[in-house]
Short mmCIF file of C-alpha atoms and ligand atoms in Angstrom, two decimals:
data_model
loop_
_atom_site.label_atom_id
_atom_site.label_comp_id
_atom_site.label_asym_id
_atom_site.label_seq_id
_atom_site.Cartn_x
_atom_site.Cartn_y
_atom_site.Cartn_z
CA MET A 1 -33.99 46.25 7.04
CA SER A 2 -33.53 42.73 8.24
CA THR A 3 -35.30 39.78 6.63
CA ALA A 4 -35.79 36.25 7.96
CA ILE A 5 -32.57 35.11 6.37
CA ASP A 6 -30.61 37.92 8.01
CA LYS A 7 -31.63 36.42 11.32
CA LEU A 8 -30.03 33.09 10.49
CA PRO A 9 -31.03 30.11 12.60
CA TYR A 10 -27.96 28.87 14.42
CA ILE A 11 -27.77 25.54 12.65
CA LEU A 12 -29.36 23.21 10.12
CA SER A 13 -31.84 20.86 11.76
CA CYS A 14 -35.06 18.97 11.09
CA ASP A 15 -36.95 22.26 11.42
CA PRO A 16 -38.43 22.96 7.93
CA ALA A 17 -37.60 26.68 8.25
CA ALA A 18 -33.94 25.87 8.95
CA LYS A 19 -33.83 23.50 5.96
CA GLU A 20 -35.28 26.16 3.69
CA ILE A 21 -32.76 28.74 4.83
CA TYR A 22 -29.93 26.23 4.34
CA GLN A 23 -31.07 25.70 0.75
CA THR A 24 -31.33 29.45 0.13
CA VAL A 25 -27.91 30.22 1.62
CA ILE A 26 -26.22 27.46 -0.35
CA SER A 27 -27.95 28.27 -3.64
CA GLN A 28 -27.22 32.01 -3.30
CA THR A 29 -23.60 31.08 -2.70
CA VAL A 30 -23.50 28.85 -5.76
CA GLN A 31 -25.04 31.67 -7.80
CA ALA A 32 -22.44 34.17 -6.55
CA ILE A 33 -19.62 31.78 -7.40
CA THR A 34 -20.82 31.08 -10.93
CA ASP A 35 -21.59 34.78 -11.54
CA SER A 36 -18.02 35.67 -10.56
CA ILE A 37 -16.50 33.50 -13.29
CA GLN A 38 -16.52 35.68 -16.35
CA ASP A 39 -13.62 34.50 -18.47
CA GLY A 40 -10.86 31.93 -18.69
CA GLY A 41 -8.05 33.97 -17.12
CA ALA A 42 -6.06 32.56 -14.22
CA TYR A 43 -5.83 35.84 -12.33
CA GLN A 44 -7.41 39.19 -12.88
CA GLY A 45 -7.55 40.20 -9.24
CA ALA A 46 -5.94 43.27 -7.74
CA SER A 47 -2.26 43.87 -7.02
CA VAL A 48 -0.80 43.14 -3.58
CA HIS A 49 -1.19 46.74 -2.44
CA GLN A 50 -4.73 47.16 -3.79
CA LEU A 51 -5.83 43.94 -2.12
CA GLN A 52 -4.53 45.08 1.24
CA GLN A 53 -6.39 48.37 0.83
CA ILE A 54 -9.66 46.71 -0.15
CA LEU A 55 -9.52 44.29 2.78
CA ALA A 56 -8.46 46.92 5.33
CA LYS A 57 -11.90 48.56 4.93
CA THR A 58 -13.67 45.61 6.50
CA GLN A 59 -14.23 45.44 10.22
CA ILE A 60 -13.89 41.71 10.69
CA LEU A 61 -15.50 41.52 14.12
CA PRO A 62 -18.19 44.22 14.28
CA GLU A 63 -20.05 45.00 17.52
CA GLN A 64 -23.29 43.97 15.85
CA GLY A 65 -23.53 41.14 13.33
CA LEU A 66 -24.35 42.25 9.78
CA GLY A 67 -26.46 39.22 8.83
CA TRP A 68 -26.14 36.98 5.82
CA HIS A 69 -26.92 39.31 2.88
CA ALA A 70 -24.41 42.00 3.82
CA VAL A 71 -21.68 39.42 4.22
CA LEU A 72 -22.52 37.67 0.96
CA ASP A 73 -22.38 41.07 -0.78
CA LYS A 74 -18.93 41.68 0.67
CA VAL A 75 -17.76 38.28 -0.47
CA LYS A 76 -19.04 39.13 -3.95
CA THR A 77 -17.15 42.43 -4.13
CA ASP A 78 -14.03 41.86 -2.01
CA ILE A 79 -13.23 38.17 -2.28
CA LEU A 80 -14.64 36.32 -5.29
CA PRO A 81 -13.18 38.60 -8.01
CA HIS A 82 -9.69 38.24 -6.56
CA PHE A 83 -9.43 34.49 -6.42
CA LEU A 84 -6.83 32.65 -8.37
CA ARG A 85 -8.69 30.39 -10.84
CA THR A 86 -7.22 26.93 -10.47
CA TRP A 87 -9.38 25.61 -13.30
CA SER A 88 -7.96 28.08 -15.82
CA THR A 89 -5.95 26.51 -18.61
CA ASN A 90 -3.61 29.47 -18.04
CA TYR A 91 -2.76 28.30 -14.51
CA MET A 92 0.27 26.04 -14.33
CA ALA A 93 2.53 27.47 -11.66
CA HIS A 94 2.53 24.81 -8.96
CA LEU A 95 1.47 21.31 -8.03
CA HIS A 96 -1.90 22.89 -7.31
CA SER A 97 -4.77 21.41 -9.21
CA PRO A 98 -8.29 22.29 -10.22
CA ALA A 99 -10.91 20.20 -8.38
CA LEU A 100 -13.13 17.65 -10.11
CA ILE A 101 -16.70 18.89 -10.20
CA GLU A 102 -18.20 15.98 -8.22
CA SER A 103 -15.66 16.55 -5.45
CA LEU A 104 -17.20 19.98 -4.80
CA ALA A 105 -20.42 18.15 -3.96
CA SER A 106 -18.42 15.85 -1.66
CA GLU A 107 -17.06 18.90 0.17
CA LEU A 108 -20.58 20.22 0.71
CA ILE A 109 -21.74 16.89 2.11
CA LEU A 110 -18.79 16.39 4.38
CA SER A 111 -18.86 19.87 5.85
CA THR A 112 -22.64 19.89 6.25
CA PHE A 113 -22.52 16.69 8.31
CA ASN A 114 -19.22 17.65 9.98
CA GLN A 115 -18.21 14.16 11.06
CA SER A 116 -14.95 13.76 12.93
CA MET A 117 -12.80 10.77 12.13
CA ASP A 118 -11.25 10.27 15.57
CA SER A 119 -13.81 7.88 17.05
CA TRP A 120 -16.56 5.67 15.65
CA ASP A 121 -19.27 7.45 17.66
CA GLN A 122 -18.34 10.73 15.91
CA SER A 123 -18.29 9.27 12.39
CA PRO A 124 -20.06 5.89 12.07
CA VAL A 125 -20.50 5.52 8.31
CA ALA A 126 -17.56 7.84 7.63
CA THR A 127 -15.21 5.59 9.61
CA GLU A 128 -16.35 2.52 7.69
CA VAL A 129 -15.96 4.36 4.35
CA GLU A 130 -12.43 5.47 5.24
CA VAL A 131 -11.49 1.91 6.26
CA GLN A 132 -12.70 0.59 2.90
CA VAL A 133 -11.04 3.34 0.85
CA ILE A 134 -7.74 2.66 2.65
CA LYS A 135 -8.09 -1.06 1.89
CA GLU A 136 -8.66 -0.29 -1.80
CA LEU A 137 -5.60 2.00 -1.85
CA CYS A 138 -3.36 -0.61 -0.19
CA GLU A 139 -4.38 -3.05 -2.92
CA LEU A 140 -3.86 -0.46 -5.65
CA TYR A 141 -0.25 0.05 -4.54
CA ASN A 142 0.41 -3.70 -3.92
CA LEU A 143 1.29 -3.27 -0.27
CA GLY A 144 0.31 -6.81 0.70
CA PRO A 145 -2.14 -8.38 3.18
CA ASP A 146 -0.80 -6.71 6.34
CA ALA A 147 -1.02 -3.16 5.00
CA ASP A 148 -2.95 -0.26 6.48
CA GLY A 149 -3.21 3.49 6.07
CA THR A 150 -4.68 6.76 7.26
CA PHE A 151 -5.92 9.98 5.70
CA THR A 152 -3.79 13.08 6.31
CA SER A 153 -3.87 16.80 5.55
CA GLY A 154 -1.45 16.20 2.65
CA GLY A 155 2.04 15.15 1.69
CA SER A 156 3.87 17.02 4.44
CA GLN A 157 1.88 15.37 7.21
CA SER A 158 2.17 11.97 5.48
CA ASN A 159 5.95 12.38 5.29
CA LEU A 160 6.24 13.50 8.93
CA SER A 161 4.13 10.51 10.01
CA ALA A 162 6.19 8.10 7.88
CA LEU A 163 9.51 9.38 9.20
CA THR A 164 8.18 9.05 12.75
CA LEU A 165 7.35 5.39 12.04
CA ALA A 166 10.78 4.89 10.46
CA ARG A 167 12.63 6.44 13.40
CA ASP A 168 10.70 4.44 15.97
CA TRP A 169 10.96 1.21 13.96
CA TYR A 170 14.74 1.60 13.80
CA CYS A 171 15.13 2.56 17.46
CA ASN A 172 12.87 -0.31 18.59
CA THR A 173 14.16 -3.11 16.40
CA VAL A 174 17.81 -2.21 15.88
CA LEU A 175 18.73 -0.13 18.94
CA HIS A 176 16.19 -1.84 21.28
CA HIS A 177 15.15 1.53 22.55
CA ASP A 178 11.48 2.57 23.04
CA VAL A 179 11.25 6.19 21.84
CA LYS A 180 7.55 6.42 22.65
CA LYS A 181 8.29 5.80 26.30
CA TYR A 182 11.79 7.16 26.89
CA GLY A 183 12.28 9.78 24.16
CA LEU A 184 15.28 9.81 21.85
CA PRO A 185 18.14 7.36 22.45
CA ALA A 186 21.50 8.72 23.66
CA SER A 187 22.90 8.20 20.15
CA PHE A 188 20.20 10.38 18.53
CA GLN A 189 22.66 12.76 16.90
CA LYS A 190 24.01 9.87 14.85
CA LEU A 191 20.73 8.97 13.13
CA ARG A 192 20.77 9.66 9.37
CA LEU A 193 18.15 9.57 6.63
CA TYR A 194 18.84 9.77 2.91
CA CYS A 195 16.92 11.53 0.16
CA SER A 196 17.88 13.11 -3.12
CA GLU A 197 19.08 16.68 -3.36
CA VAL A 198 15.85 17.57 -5.20
CA SER A 199 13.52 15.98 -2.63
CA HIS A 200 10.78 17.95 -0.84
CA PHE A 201 11.67 20.25 2.06
CA SER A 202 9.28 18.38 4.35
CA MET A 203 12.21 15.97 4.94
CA GLU A 204 14.22 18.66 6.75
CA LYS A 205 11.14 20.00 8.52
CA SER A 206 10.26 16.51 9.72
CA ALA A 207 13.85 15.80 10.83
CA HIS A 208 13.73 18.95 12.94
CA LEU A 209 10.36 18.09 14.49
CA LEU A 210 11.54 14.54 15.20
CA GLY A 211 14.42 15.90 17.29
CA LEU A 212 17.06 14.85 14.76
CA GLY A 213 17.78 18.21 13.13
CA TYR A 214 18.51 19.18 9.53
CA ASP A 215 21.98 17.61 9.78
CA ALA A 216 20.34 14.18 9.98
CA VAL A 217 19.16 14.61 6.37
CA ARG A 218 21.78 13.46 3.90
CA LYS A 219 21.22 14.82 0.40
CA VAL A 220 22.20 12.36 -2.30
CA ALA A 221 23.37 13.57 -5.71
CA VAL A 222 21.10 13.05 -8.73
CA ASP A 223 21.81 11.83 -12.26
CA ALA A 224 21.17 13.75 -15.50
CA ARG A 225 17.44 12.93 -15.23
CA CYS A 226 17.27 14.26 -11.64
CA ARG A 227 16.87 10.75 -10.15
CA MET A 228 18.75 9.71 -7.02
CA ASP A 229 22.15 8.33 -7.96
CA VAL A 230 22.14 4.88 -6.30
CA THR A 231 25.92 4.47 -6.47
CA ALA A 232 26.33 7.75 -4.63
CA LEU A 233 23.73 6.61 -2.09
CA SER A 234 25.55 3.31 -1.39
CA ALA A 235 28.85 5.11 -1.01
CA MET A 236 27.35 7.66 1.36
CA ILE A 237 25.69 5.01 3.56
CA GLU A 238 28.91 2.97 3.75
CA GLU A 239 30.96 6.02 4.59
CA ASP A 240 28.49 7.05 7.31
CA GLU A 241 28.42 3.53 8.79
CA ALA A 242 32.22 3.42 8.80
CA SER A 243 32.34 6.68 10.74
CA GLY A 244 29.93 5.35 13.37
CA LEU A 245 26.75 7.09 12.23
CA LEU A 246 23.37 5.30 12.22
CA PRO A 247 21.59 5.27 8.84
CA PHE A 248 17.91 4.36 9.40
CA CYS A 249 15.87 5.39 6.37
CA VAL A 250 15.91 6.14 2.64
CA VAL A 251 13.21 8.29 1.06
CA ALA A 252 12.51 7.69 -2.62
CA THR A 253 10.84 10.67 -4.28
CA ILE A 254 8.29 9.42 -6.78
CA GLY A 255 7.81 12.60 -8.75
CA THR A 256 10.03 15.45 -7.55
CA THR A 257 8.20 18.74 -7.06
CA ASP A 258 10.09 20.60 -9.79
CA TYR A 259 10.99 17.99 -12.38
CA GLY A 260 8.64 15.08 -11.78
CA SER A 261 11.70 12.82 -11.72
CA ILE A 262 11.29 9.37 -10.17
CA ASP A 263 13.82 7.57 -7.95
CA PRO A 264 14.33 3.84 -8.73
CA VAL A 265 12.54 1.93 -5.93
CA GLU A 266 13.74 -1.55 -6.95
CA GLU A 267 17.39 -0.57 -6.56
CA LEU A 268 16.70 1.40 -3.40
CA ARG A 269 14.92 -1.61 -1.86
CA LYS A 270 18.04 -3.72 -2.40
CA ILE A 271 20.27 -1.14 -0.71
CA CYS A 272 17.82 -0.81 2.19
CA ASP A 273 17.74 -4.59 2.69
CA GLU A 274 21.54 -4.79 2.67
CA HIS A 275 21.82 -2.15 5.38
CA GLN A 276 18.60 -2.81 7.33
CA LEU A 277 16.94 0.50 6.47
CA TYR A 278 13.33 1.65 6.20
CA LEU A 279 12.24 2.69 2.68
CA HIS A 280 9.62 5.42 2.35
CA ALA A 281 8.20 6.58 -0.99
CA ASP A 282 7.19 10.23 -1.18
CA ALA A 283 4.73 9.86 -4.07
CA ALA A 284 2.84 13.09 -3.31
CA TYR A 285 3.13 14.12 -6.94
CA ALA A 286 3.10 10.90 -8.95
CA SER A 287 0.84 8.60 -6.90
CA ALA A 288 -2.10 9.12 -9.30
CA VAL A 289 -0.05 7.71 -12.18
CA GLN A 290 -0.75 4.26 -10.67
CA LEU A 291 -4.16 4.62 -12.39
CA SER A 292 -2.65 4.98 -15.87
CA ASP A 293 -2.12 1.77 -17.86
CA GLN A 294 0.25 3.64 -20.14
CA TYR A 295 2.54 5.29 -17.59
CA ARG A 296 2.24 3.19 -14.36
CA VAL A 297 5.46 1.37 -15.21
CA ARG A 298 7.41 4.61 -14.74
CA LEU A 299 6.73 4.55 -10.98
CA GLY A 300 8.37 1.17 -10.37
CA ASN A 301 6.81 -1.26 -7.88
CA LEU A 302 5.77 0.96 -4.99
CA GLY A 303 4.64 -2.15 -3.12
CA LEU A 304 8.33 -2.74 -2.29
CA CYS A 305 8.32 0.31 -0.02
CA ASP A 306 7.56 0.26 3.72
CA SER A 307 5.28 3.26 3.37
CA ILE A 308 3.90 5.54 0.66
CA THR A 309 2.77 9.17 0.72
CA VAL A 310 -0.24 9.61 -1.57
CA ASP A 311 -1.57 13.11 -2.22
CA PHE A 312 -5.09 13.48 -3.59
CA HIS A 313 -5.01 17.27 -3.94
CA LYS A 314 -2.41 17.10 -6.71
CA MET A 315 -2.74 14.79 -9.75
CA PHE A 316 -5.95 13.16 -8.43
CA LEU A 317 -7.63 16.58 -8.77
CA LEU A 318 -9.45 16.55 -5.41
CA PRO A 319 -9.98 19.67 -3.27
CA ILE A 320 -7.49 20.64 -0.55
CA SER A 321 -6.96 19.06 1.84
CA CYS A 322 -6.74 15.37 1.01
CA GLY A 323 -3.77 13.05 1.46
CA SER A 324 -2.97 9.64 2.86
CA LEU A 325 -0.15 7.57 4.26
CA LEU A 326 -0.13 3.86 3.43
CA ILE A 327 2.09 1.45 5.36
CA LYS A 328 3.22 -2.13 4.86
CA HIS A 329 2.58 -3.42 8.42
CA LYS A 330 -0.41 -2.17 10.38
CA ALA A 331 1.30 -2.74 13.74
CA TRP A 332 3.66 0.16 12.98
CA PHE A 333 0.77 2.55 13.64
CA ASP A 334 1.11 1.65 17.36
CA VAL A 335 3.48 4.61 17.42
CA PHE A 336 0.44 6.92 17.29
CA THR A 337 -1.87 4.89 19.54
CA LEU A 338 -2.77 6.14 22.97
CA HIS A 339 -6.04 5.45 24.79
CA ALA A 340 -8.09 8.10 26.60
CA ASP A 341 -11.11 7.40 28.78
CA TYR A 342 -12.99 10.30 27.19
CA LEU A 343 -12.42 9.27 23.56
CA ASN A 344 -11.21 5.89 22.34
CA ARG A 345 -11.83 3.33 25.05
CA GLU A 346 -10.12 -0.03 24.54
CA GLU A 347 -13.31 -1.85 25.58
CA ASP A 348 -15.18 -0.34 22.59
CA GLU A 349 -12.41 -1.37 20.20
CA MET A 350 -12.55 -4.92 21.55
CA ASP A 351 -16.27 -4.94 20.70
CA GLY A 352 -15.55 -4.05 17.06
CA TYR A 353 -15.79 -0.25 17.03
CA THR A 354 -12.97 1.30 15.02
CA ASN A 355 -11.44 4.50 16.43
CA LEU A 356 -9.25 5.89 13.66
CA VAL A 357 -7.50 8.35 15.99
CA GLY A 358 -5.04 5.56 16.83
CA LYS A 359 -3.39 5.90 13.40
CA SER A 360 -3.14 9.66 13.11
CA LEU A 361 -1.19 12.69 14.28
CA GLN A 362 -4.50 14.55 14.28
CA THR A 363 -7.41 14.09 16.67
CA THR A 364 -10.37 15.92 15.10
CA ARG A 365 -10.10 15.12 11.42
CA ARG A 366 -12.12 15.74 8.23
CA PHE A 367 -14.01 13.05 6.30
CA ASP A 368 -11.78 13.57 3.25
CA ALA A 369 -12.10 9.90 2.31
CA LEU A 370 -15.57 10.69 0.93
CA LYS A 371 -13.96 12.70 -1.88
CA VAL A 372 -11.92 9.70 -2.95
CA TRP A 373 -14.87 7.32 -2.54
CA MET A 374 -17.07 9.48 -4.79
CA ALA A 375 -14.47 10.52 -7.41
CA PHE A 376 -13.09 6.98 -7.84
CA GLN A 377 -16.57 5.67 -8.56
CA CYS A 378 -17.58 8.60 -10.76
CA ARG A 379 -14.49 8.45 -12.97
CA GLY A 380 -13.34 4.85 -12.69
CA LYS A 381 -9.87 3.67 -13.69
CA ASP A 382 -10.66 4.55 -17.30
CA GLY A 383 -11.65 8.15 -16.56
CA TYR A 384 -8.70 8.78 -14.28
CA GLY A 385 -6.32 7.04 -16.69
CA GLU A 386 -7.47 9.30 -19.50
CA MET A 387 -6.96 12.49 -17.46
CA ILE A 388 -3.47 11.45 -16.37
CA ASP A 389 -2.43 10.34 -19.85
CA THR A 390 -3.59 13.70 -21.22
CA CYS A 391 -1.47 15.64 -18.70
CA ILE A 392 1.66 13.53 -19.26
CA GLY A 393 1.10 13.64 -23.04
CA ASN A 394 0.81 17.43 -22.88
CA ALA A 395 4.15 17.70 -21.08
CA ALA A 396 5.83 15.46 -23.67
CA HIS A 397 4.41 17.60 -26.49
CA LEU A 398 5.53 20.84 -24.85
CA ALA A 399 9.03 19.45 -24.21
CA ASN A 400 9.31 18.46 -27.88
CA GLN A 401 8.28 21.92 -29.02
CA ILE A 402 10.82 23.53 -26.68
CA ALA A 403 13.63 21.21 -27.76
CA ALA A 404 12.90 22.06 -31.41
CA ASN A 405 12.92 25.83 -30.86
CA ALA A 406 16.29 27.63 -30.81
CA ALA A 407 14.88 30.38 -28.56
CA PHE A 408 14.53 27.95 -25.63
CA GLU A 409 16.52 25.52 -23.50
CA LEU A 410 14.89 22.48 -21.86
CA ALA A 411 16.21 21.43 -18.41
CA ILE A 412 15.37 17.72 -18.60
CA THR A 413 12.99 15.50 -20.56
CA PRO A 414 9.85 15.27 -18.41
CA GLU A 415 8.89 11.98 -16.78
CA LEU A 416 5.50 13.30 -15.63
CA SER A 417 3.60 16.52 -16.25
CA SER A 418 6.14 19.24 -15.35
CA VAL A 419 8.29 20.98 -17.91
CA VAL A 420 11.25 23.10 -16.77
CA PHE A 421 12.73 25.34 -19.46
CA ARG A 422 14.09 28.83 -20.10
CA LEU A 423 14.38 31.46 -22.73
CA LYS A 424 17.99 31.64 -23.80
CA GLY A 425 19.42 34.84 -22.34
CA SER A 426 19.60 36.33 -18.88
CA CYS A 427 17.88 35.13 -15.72
CA GLU A 428 16.33 38.61 -15.43
CA THR A 429 14.60 38.21 -18.79
CA ASN A 430 13.04 34.95 -17.64
CA LYS A 431 11.91 36.48 -14.33
CA ALA A 432 10.42 39.51 -16.13
CA VAL A 433 8.48 37.26 -18.52
CA ARG A 434 6.84 35.44 -15.60
CA ARG A 435 5.78 38.71 -13.93
CA GLN A 436 4.43 40.10 -17.22
CA LEU A 437 2.37 36.99 -17.79
CA LEU A 438 0.89 37.22 -14.28
CA HIS A 439 0.00 40.91 -14.25
CA HIS A 440 -0.75 41.63 -17.92
CA HIS A 441 -1.89 38.39 -19.51
CA GLN A 442 -3.72 36.49 -16.74
CA ILE A 443 -1.29 33.62 -17.18
CA VAL A 444 0.33 32.08 -14.09
CA ILE A 445 3.43 29.94 -14.64
CA GLY A 446 6.16 28.70 -12.28
CA GLN A 447 9.78 29.63 -11.79
CA THR A 448 12.63 27.66 -10.28
CA VAL A 449 16.41 27.36 -10.29
CA TYR A 450 18.19 24.60 -12.20
CA GLN A 451 21.97 24.32 -12.20
CA GLY A 452 22.25 27.80 -10.75
CA ARG A 453 20.09 29.58 -13.35
CA THR A 454 16.50 30.81 -13.40
CA TYR A 455 14.10 28.55 -15.28
CA LEU A 456 10.40 28.76 -16.07
CA LYS A 457 8.09 25.90 -15.22
CA PHE A 458 4.79 24.57 -16.47
CA THR A 459 3.06 22.14 -14.11
CA LEU A 460 0.36 20.57 -16.24
CA LEU A 461 -2.36 19.14 -13.99
CA ASN A 462 -5.39 20.37 -15.92
CA PRO A 463 -6.72 17.81 -18.40
CA MET A 464 -8.54 20.56 -20.33
CA VAL A 465 -5.23 21.95 -21.62
CA THR A 466 -4.60 21.15 -25.31
CA HIS A 467 -1.51 21.02 -27.53
CA GLN A 468 -2.74 24.10 -29.43
CA HIS A 469 -3.05 25.98 -26.17
CA LEU A 470 0.51 25.12 -25.20
CA ASP A 471 1.87 26.06 -28.63
CA ALA A 472 0.20 29.47 -28.38
CA LEU A 473 1.58 30.02 -24.86
CA LEU A 474 5.08 29.18 -25.98
CA GLU A 475 4.79 31.63 -28.84
CA GLN A 476 3.56 34.28 -26.43
CA ILE A 477 6.49 33.69 -24.07
CA GLU A 478 8.95 33.97 -26.93
CA GLN A 479 7.32 37.20 -28.04
CA ILE A 480 7.24 38.78 -24.56
CA GLY A 481 10.84 37.66 -24.08
CA SER A 482 11.91 39.60 -27.15
CA THR A 483 10.27 42.79 -25.85
CA VAL A 484 11.44 42.65 -22.21
CA ARG A 485 14.94 41.41 -22.96
CA LEU A 486 17.15 42.46 -20.02
C1 PLP B 512 3.64 18.65 -2.73
C2 PLP B 512 4.68 17.75 -2.23
C3 PLP B 512 4.77 17.45 -0.86
C4 PLP B 512 3.95 18.15 0.18
O1 PLP B 512 2.61 17.87 0.09
P1 PLP B 512 1.52 18.85 0.72
O2 PLP B 512 0.25 18.15 0.39
O3 PLP B 512 1.70 20.16 0.04
O4 PLP B 512 1.78 18.92 2.18
C5 PLP B 512 5.70 16.51 -0.47
N1 PLP B 512 6.49 15.90 -1.37
C6 PLP B 512 6.43 16.19 -2.68
C7 PLP B 512 7.37 15.47 -3.63
C8 PLP B 512 5.54 17.12 -3.16
O5 PLP B 512 5.50 17.43 -4.46
#
């Protein structure tokens, strides 16, 4: 039997009936979500095989629509129980955070109004909010009066955009070759960029997409704290120059994905100035630490960089997706600017309308800036500082406990909120412990390889985690390790 709500109006509008149905649909959804959260486990969903079986029963595109209630019921039985719970204090596998509660309201607002950030006439107030948030961020990272920025889908897109600017800057100013117009210069196979051997794989992906190939990415050795070794970098650049190659860019990783290690930007700036290179900071992980009075100093002065990748869906605890790229000189964004009669007319821009499409790889783009605008105001520097200090403090506590326990080995002393360690014994034991935790204890932790051996990893992004909680987890890992020993 079909009710009014099963015959959904197409869209929300000023029609009171449509408004009422919108409210009902949203509140029933909120109810279903909260009902589905029964305990604090990180994962109690089905196994891979069971999930595939459950989902195979659904005909995704039926001949006749089922209406709202039937679909909500399916979501309740087939989807909600199987979600990974990012807010669980037992979830610490990846740089994948829980979302601040006010940011869930931001998501509802921004998808309800569905603004698109490409042109002012598709996002009037949203464009002006994004412009102001970007200005605030440029000040926060000391990028100077000529700075600018754009929102992105995350760190990978920010890095790809930054490396595009770096390549074009080098080709334009050093090689006097306009890539935008003519494509890559004849010497393209000689271009080289430098990043540490523990940098993010978006460097290689970007190098490929930019027509330079993986071979253009030179991996620099790291020191005992997993920071780029600047002496090795200098030697590598000099050697490459001597053999006729064309170094154009250094990427400093400000918080490596596995270890949270931080490359020294002051020293890298000096090397870049000596050799006329672009310096990009990939601060996808650690950018939020700029809000901590206690730990900001660990980042170095990011304002020395030519561009910075900032990721809000990691330590800033905002929902996916939300990232930005900040740059030192706004004119560099010309690389992405192209005018179309149907979208971003130059005449409108001359009259003061801002069309943000000119700074982005994307055309249609979400109003993610609202999440930053709301969360920054809700929490303030004090609230954010407290959350970040808690996470970094938790990692320091855990590392101390591990170092003091003969059953474990610590990879390196954490700089941020990741702790990489292992149970002494075989790699297989460590792997088995992680699987046991996932499938039998609702605890999801990470795994990586350090110096050729399997290590376990805690990525602590949840400010609700306590020292007691971590102590108990460590005890549990030790105990499981002694039973599964392989
Ligand atoms: C997570 C991460 C990225 C990629 O960011 P996405 O938002 O996942 O695209 C890039 N660099 C580093 C160091 C990261 O940790």
